[in-house]
GROMACS .gro file of C-alpha atoms in nm:
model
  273
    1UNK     CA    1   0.929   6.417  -0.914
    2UNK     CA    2   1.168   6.283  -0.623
    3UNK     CA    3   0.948   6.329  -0.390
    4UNK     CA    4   0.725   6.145  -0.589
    5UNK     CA    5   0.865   5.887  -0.625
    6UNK     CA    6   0.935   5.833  -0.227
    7UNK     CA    7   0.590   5.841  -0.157
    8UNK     CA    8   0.472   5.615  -0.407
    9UNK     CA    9   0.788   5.354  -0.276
   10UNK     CA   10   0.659   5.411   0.041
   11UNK     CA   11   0.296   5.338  -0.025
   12UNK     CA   12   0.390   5.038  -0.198
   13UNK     CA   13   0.627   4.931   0.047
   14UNK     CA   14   0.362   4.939   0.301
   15UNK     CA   15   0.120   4.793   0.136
   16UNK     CA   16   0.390   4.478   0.068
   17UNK     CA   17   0.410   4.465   0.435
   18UNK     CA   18   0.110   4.455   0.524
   19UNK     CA   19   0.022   4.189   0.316
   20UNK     CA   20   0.338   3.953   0.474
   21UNK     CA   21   0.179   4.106   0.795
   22UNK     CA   22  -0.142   3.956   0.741
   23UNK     CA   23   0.016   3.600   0.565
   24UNK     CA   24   0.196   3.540   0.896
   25UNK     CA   25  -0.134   3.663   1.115
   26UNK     CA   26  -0.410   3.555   0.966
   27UNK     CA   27  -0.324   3.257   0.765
   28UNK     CA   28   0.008   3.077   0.968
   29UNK     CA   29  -0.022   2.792   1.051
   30UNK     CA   30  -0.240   2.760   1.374
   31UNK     CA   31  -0.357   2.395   1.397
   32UNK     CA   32  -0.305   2.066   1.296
   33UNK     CA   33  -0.548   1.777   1.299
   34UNK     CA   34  -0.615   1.381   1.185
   35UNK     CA   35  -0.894   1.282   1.000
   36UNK     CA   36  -0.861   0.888   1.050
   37UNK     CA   37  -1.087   0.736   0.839
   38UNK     CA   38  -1.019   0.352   0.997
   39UNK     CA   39  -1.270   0.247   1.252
   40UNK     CA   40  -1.135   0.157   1.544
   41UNK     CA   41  -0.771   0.325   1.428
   42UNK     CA   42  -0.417   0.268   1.603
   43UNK     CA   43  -0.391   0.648   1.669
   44UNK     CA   44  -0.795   0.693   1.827
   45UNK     CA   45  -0.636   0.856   2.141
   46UNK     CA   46  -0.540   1.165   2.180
   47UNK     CA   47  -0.164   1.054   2.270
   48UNK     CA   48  -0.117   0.903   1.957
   49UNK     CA   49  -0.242   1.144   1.754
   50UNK     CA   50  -0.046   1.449   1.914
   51UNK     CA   51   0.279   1.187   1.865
   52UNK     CA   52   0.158   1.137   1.503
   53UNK     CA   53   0.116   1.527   1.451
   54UNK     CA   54   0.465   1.642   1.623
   55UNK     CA   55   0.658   1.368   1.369
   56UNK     CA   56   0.492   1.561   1.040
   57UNK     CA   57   0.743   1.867   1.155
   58UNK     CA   58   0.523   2.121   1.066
   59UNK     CA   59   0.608   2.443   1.028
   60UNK     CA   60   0.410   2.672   1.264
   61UNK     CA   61   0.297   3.013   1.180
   62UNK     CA   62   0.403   2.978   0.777
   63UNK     CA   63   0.143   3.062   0.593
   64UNK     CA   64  -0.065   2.738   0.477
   65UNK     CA   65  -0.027   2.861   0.091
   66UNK     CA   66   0.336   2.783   0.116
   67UNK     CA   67   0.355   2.506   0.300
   68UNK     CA   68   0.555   2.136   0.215
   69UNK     CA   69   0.279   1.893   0.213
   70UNK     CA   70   0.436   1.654   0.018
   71UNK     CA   71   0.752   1.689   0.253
   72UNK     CA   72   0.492   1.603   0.594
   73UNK     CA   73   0.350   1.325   0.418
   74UNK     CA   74   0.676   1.170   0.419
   75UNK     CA   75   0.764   1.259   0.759
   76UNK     CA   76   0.454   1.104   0.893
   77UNK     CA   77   0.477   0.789   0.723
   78UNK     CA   78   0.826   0.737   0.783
   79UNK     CA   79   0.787   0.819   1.161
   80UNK     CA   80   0.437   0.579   1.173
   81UNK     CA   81   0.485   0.300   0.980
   82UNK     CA   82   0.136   0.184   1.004
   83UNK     CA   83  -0.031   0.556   0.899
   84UNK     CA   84  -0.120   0.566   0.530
   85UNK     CA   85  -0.186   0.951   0.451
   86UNK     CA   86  -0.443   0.998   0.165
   87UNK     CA   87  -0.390   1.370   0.159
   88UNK     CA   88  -0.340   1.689   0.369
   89UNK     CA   89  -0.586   1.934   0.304
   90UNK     CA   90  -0.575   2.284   0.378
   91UNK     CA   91  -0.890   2.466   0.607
   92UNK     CA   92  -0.833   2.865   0.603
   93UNK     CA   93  -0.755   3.061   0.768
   94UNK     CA   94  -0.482   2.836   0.912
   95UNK     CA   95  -0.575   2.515   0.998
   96UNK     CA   96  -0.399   2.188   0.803
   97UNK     CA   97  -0.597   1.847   0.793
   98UNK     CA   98  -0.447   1.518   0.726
   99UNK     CA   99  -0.684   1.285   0.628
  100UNK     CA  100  -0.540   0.924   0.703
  101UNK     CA  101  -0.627   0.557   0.727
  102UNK     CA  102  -0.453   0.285   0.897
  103UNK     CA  103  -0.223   0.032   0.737
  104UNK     CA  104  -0.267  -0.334   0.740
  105UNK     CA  105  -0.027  -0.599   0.741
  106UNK     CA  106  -0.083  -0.849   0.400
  107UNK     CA  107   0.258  -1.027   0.304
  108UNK     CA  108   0.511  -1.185   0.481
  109UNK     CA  109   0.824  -1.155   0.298
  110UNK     CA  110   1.097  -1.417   0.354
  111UNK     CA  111   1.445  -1.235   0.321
  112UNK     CA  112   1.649  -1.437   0.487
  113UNK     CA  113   1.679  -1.726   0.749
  114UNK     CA  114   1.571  -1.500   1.007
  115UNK     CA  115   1.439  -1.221   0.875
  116UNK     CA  116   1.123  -1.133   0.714
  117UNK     CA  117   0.954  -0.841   0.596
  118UNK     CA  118   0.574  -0.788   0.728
  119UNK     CA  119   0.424  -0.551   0.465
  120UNK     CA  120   0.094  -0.412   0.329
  121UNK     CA  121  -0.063  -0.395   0.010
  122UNK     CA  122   0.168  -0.119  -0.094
  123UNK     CA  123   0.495  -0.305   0.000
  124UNK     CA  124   0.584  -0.069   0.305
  125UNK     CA  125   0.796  -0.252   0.577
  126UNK     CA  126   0.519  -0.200   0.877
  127UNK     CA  127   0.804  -0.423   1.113
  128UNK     CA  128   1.055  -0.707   1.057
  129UNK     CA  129   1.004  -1.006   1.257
  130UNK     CA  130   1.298  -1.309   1.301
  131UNK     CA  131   1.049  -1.581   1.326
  132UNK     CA  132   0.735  -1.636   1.130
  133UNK     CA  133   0.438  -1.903   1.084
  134UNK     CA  134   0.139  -1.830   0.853
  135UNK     CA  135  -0.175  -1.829   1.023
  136UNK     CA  136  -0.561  -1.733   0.933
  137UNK     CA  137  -0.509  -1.442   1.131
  138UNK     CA  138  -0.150  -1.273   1.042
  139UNK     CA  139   0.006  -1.188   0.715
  140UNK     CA  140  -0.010  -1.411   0.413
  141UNK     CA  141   0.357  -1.586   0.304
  142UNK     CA  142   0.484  -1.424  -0.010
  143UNK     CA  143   0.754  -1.586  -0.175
  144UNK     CA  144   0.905  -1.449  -0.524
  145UNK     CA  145   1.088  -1.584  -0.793
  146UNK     CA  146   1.474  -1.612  -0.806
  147UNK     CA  147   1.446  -1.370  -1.094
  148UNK     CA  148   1.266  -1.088  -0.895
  149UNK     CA  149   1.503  -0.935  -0.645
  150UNK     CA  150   1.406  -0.654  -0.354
  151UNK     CA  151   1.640  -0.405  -0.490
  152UNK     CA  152   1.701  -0.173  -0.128
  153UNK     CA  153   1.659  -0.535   0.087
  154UNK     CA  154   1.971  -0.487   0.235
  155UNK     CA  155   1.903  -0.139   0.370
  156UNK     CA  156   1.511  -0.143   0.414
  157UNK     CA  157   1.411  -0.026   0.733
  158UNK     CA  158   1.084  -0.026   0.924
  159UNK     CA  159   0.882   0.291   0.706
  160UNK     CA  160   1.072   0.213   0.423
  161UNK     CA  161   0.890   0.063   0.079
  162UNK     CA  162   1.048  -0.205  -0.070
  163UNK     CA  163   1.120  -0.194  -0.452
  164UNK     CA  164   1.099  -0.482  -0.686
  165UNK     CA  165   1.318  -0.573  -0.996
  166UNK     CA  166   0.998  -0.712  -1.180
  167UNK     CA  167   0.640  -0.696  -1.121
  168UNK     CA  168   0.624  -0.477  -0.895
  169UNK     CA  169   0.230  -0.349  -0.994
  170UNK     CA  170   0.182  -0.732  -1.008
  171UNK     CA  171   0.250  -0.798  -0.633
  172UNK     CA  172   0.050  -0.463  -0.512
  173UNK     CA  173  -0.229  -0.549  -0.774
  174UNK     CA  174  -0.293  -0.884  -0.543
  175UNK     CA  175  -0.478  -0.725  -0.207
  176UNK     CA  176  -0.663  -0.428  -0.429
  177UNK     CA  177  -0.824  -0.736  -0.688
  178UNK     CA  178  -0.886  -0.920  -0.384
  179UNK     CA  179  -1.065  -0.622  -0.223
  180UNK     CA  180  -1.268  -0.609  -0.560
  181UNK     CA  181  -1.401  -0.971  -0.543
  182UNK     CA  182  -1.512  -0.826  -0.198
  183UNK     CA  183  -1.259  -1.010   0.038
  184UNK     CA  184  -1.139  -0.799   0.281
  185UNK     CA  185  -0.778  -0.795   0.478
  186UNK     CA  186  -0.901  -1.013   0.674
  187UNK     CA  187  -1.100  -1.230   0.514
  188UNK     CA  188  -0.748  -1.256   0.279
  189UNK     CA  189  -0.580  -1.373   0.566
  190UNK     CA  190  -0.798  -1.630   0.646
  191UNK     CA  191  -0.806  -1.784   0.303
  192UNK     CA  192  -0.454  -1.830   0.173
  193UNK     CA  193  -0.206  -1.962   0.383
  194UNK     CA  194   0.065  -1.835   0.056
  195UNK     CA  195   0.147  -1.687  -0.233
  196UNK     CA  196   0.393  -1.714  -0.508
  197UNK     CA  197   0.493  -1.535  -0.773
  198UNK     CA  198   0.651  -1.783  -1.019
  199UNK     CA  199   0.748  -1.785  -1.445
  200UNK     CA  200   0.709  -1.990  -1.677
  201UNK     CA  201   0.718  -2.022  -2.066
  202UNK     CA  202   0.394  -1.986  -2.235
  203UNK     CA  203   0.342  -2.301  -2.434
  204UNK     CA  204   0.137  -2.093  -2.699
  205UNK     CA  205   0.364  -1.783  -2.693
  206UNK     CA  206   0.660  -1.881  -2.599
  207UNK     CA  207   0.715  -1.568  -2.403
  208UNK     CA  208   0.821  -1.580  -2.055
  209UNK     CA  209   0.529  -1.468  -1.797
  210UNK     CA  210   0.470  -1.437  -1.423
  211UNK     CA  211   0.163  -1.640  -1.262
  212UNK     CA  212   0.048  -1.669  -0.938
  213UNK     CA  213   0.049  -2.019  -0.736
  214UNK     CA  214  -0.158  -1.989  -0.445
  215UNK     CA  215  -0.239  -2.231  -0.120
  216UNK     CA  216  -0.525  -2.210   0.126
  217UNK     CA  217  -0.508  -2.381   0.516
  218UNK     CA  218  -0.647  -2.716   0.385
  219UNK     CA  219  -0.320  -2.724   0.121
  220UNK     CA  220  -0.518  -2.669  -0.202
  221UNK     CA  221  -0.283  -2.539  -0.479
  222UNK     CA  222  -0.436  -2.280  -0.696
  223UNK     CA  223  -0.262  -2.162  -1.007
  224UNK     CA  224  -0.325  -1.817  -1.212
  225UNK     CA  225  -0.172  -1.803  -1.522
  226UNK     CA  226  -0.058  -1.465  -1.695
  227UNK     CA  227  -0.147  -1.301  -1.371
  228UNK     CA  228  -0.097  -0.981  -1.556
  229UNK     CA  229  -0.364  -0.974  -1.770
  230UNK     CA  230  -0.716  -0.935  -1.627
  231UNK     CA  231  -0.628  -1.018  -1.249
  232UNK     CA  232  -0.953  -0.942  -1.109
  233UNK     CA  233  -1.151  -1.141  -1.322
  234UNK     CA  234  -0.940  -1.441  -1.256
  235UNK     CA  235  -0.995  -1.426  -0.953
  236UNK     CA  236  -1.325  -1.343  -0.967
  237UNK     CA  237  -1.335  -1.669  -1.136
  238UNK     CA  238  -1.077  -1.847  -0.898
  239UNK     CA  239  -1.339  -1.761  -0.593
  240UNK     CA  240  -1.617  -1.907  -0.712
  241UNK     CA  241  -1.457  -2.242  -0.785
  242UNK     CA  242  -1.258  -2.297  -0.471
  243UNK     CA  243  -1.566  -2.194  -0.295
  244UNK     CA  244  -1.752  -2.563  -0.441
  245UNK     CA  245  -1.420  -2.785  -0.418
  246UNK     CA  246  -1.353  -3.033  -0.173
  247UNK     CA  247  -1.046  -2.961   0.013
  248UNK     CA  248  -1.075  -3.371   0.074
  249UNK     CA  249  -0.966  -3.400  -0.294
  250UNK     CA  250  -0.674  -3.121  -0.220
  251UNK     CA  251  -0.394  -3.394  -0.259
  252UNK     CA  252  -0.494  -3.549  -0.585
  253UNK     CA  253  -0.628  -3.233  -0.808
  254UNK     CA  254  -0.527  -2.835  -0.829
  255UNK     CA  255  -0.732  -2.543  -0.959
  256UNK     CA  256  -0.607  -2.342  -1.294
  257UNK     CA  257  -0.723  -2.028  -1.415
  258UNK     CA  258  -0.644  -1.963  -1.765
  259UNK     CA  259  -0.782  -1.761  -2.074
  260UNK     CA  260  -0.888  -1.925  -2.396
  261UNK     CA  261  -0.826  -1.843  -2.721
  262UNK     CA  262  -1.162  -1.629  -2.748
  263UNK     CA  263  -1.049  -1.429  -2.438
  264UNK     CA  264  -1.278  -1.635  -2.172
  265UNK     CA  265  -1.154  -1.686  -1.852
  266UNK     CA  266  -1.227  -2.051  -1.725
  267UNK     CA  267  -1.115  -2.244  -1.376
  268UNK     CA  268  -0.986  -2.562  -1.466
  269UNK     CA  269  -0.944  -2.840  -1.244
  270UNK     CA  270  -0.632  -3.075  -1.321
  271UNK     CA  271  -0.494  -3.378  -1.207
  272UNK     CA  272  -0.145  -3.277  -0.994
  273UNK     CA  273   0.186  -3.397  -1.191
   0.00000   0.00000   0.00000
């Protein structure tokens, strides 16, 4: 029966290591790639993209069923500010690819006198400049209420993301509904010269809400009120108005976007107060 025993220990002893034998041979991690899905990416060459790879801090020769993605898709955004990681999927026997696009700068947060925060759409510090002037080409200015404060401002750092103490999904919501009404980064860029988030009191509610207040390059002032509620249909709606105004009239009327009583979202143009 002993001896029984010992050979059936043994067999499945060996059998154990051959199976960690073959997880460490057959699937460790061999290879790492990038699957940039920008055109034209910031890490195209082949320098960048072995930097990009050697900041994930892989680990080489695990075996890809046990390895940390979450834990490299931090390490590669915090080391590349300006690499958005969708996901990292795994190729057996041992390969690992991390499918990626490029982030673009959207807001320019003012923090201080000299300091503002150049972020994207997802509120990620991409760099922090000391000077800044709004053009059609570089971020839009994003200012925020005196009620909403950037809770880790005073120890952000470049590859950080900043968090909000109120309407947060409200300020990333702004680029994506944008994107919707098929206006790209760019074409963002070149329309609004700023943006800010401002409360009021609801004359009908009396409830406290957030709107938007928005200026293009020729200084027309744009309002959208409860800019929580159906963003990308205000908008939408916002677009096709400003597209027919005359910036000539810019200093005497403002555009309002608002939602009636029957839910119907209307562009109203007012007199300025």
């Amino acid at each position: 029966m002993k001896k029984k025993l010992i050979i059936t220990f043994s067999v499945i002893g060996g059998i154990i290591a051959l199976v960690i034998i073959l997880l460490f041979t057959l699937f460790g991690l061999r290879h790492i790639s990038l699957d940039l899905r920008t055109y034209n990416s910031l890490f195209s060459s082949e320098e960048a993209q072995e930097s990009v790879i050697s900041s994930g801090k892989f680990a080489y020769n695990m075996p890809i069923f046990f390895q940390d993605k979450q834990g490299y898709i931090n390490n590669l955004e915090k080391s590349n500010p300006y690499l958005k990681v969708i996901n990292i999927e795994s190729r057996f026997p041992n390969t690992l690819v991390v499918k990626c696009v490029d982030r673009e700068e959207v807001f320019a947060i003012k923090m201080a006198e000299d300091k503002y925060f150049i972020v994207d759409e997802d509120l990620k510090v991409l760099r922090i400049e000391n000077i800044f002037t709004s053009t059609q080409t570089n971020a839009i200015l994003l200012s925020l209420d005196s009620n909403i404060h950037i809770e880790n401002a005073i120890q952000a750092e470049v590859g950080d993301f900043l968090e909000l103490s109120a309407d947060q999904k409200l300020v990333e919501n702004i680029s994506p509904a944008l994107k919707l009404n098929n206006r790209n980064t760019a074409e963002q860029k070149a329309l609004f010269e700023s943006i800010n988030v401002k409360y009021r009191t609801n004359p009908l509610t009396a409830r406290s809400e957030a709107y938007l207040e928005l200026y293009d390059f020729a200084g027309v002032k744009m309002s959208i009120m409860e800019a929580n509620d159906s963003l990308t249909l205000k908008l939408n709606c916002l677009l096709a108005v400003h597209a027919v105004f005359d910036p000539a009239e810019a200093s005497i009327y403002e555009l309002r976007v608002l939602k009636n009583s029957n839910g119907d979202i209307f562009c109203h143009q007012t007199q300025k107060s």
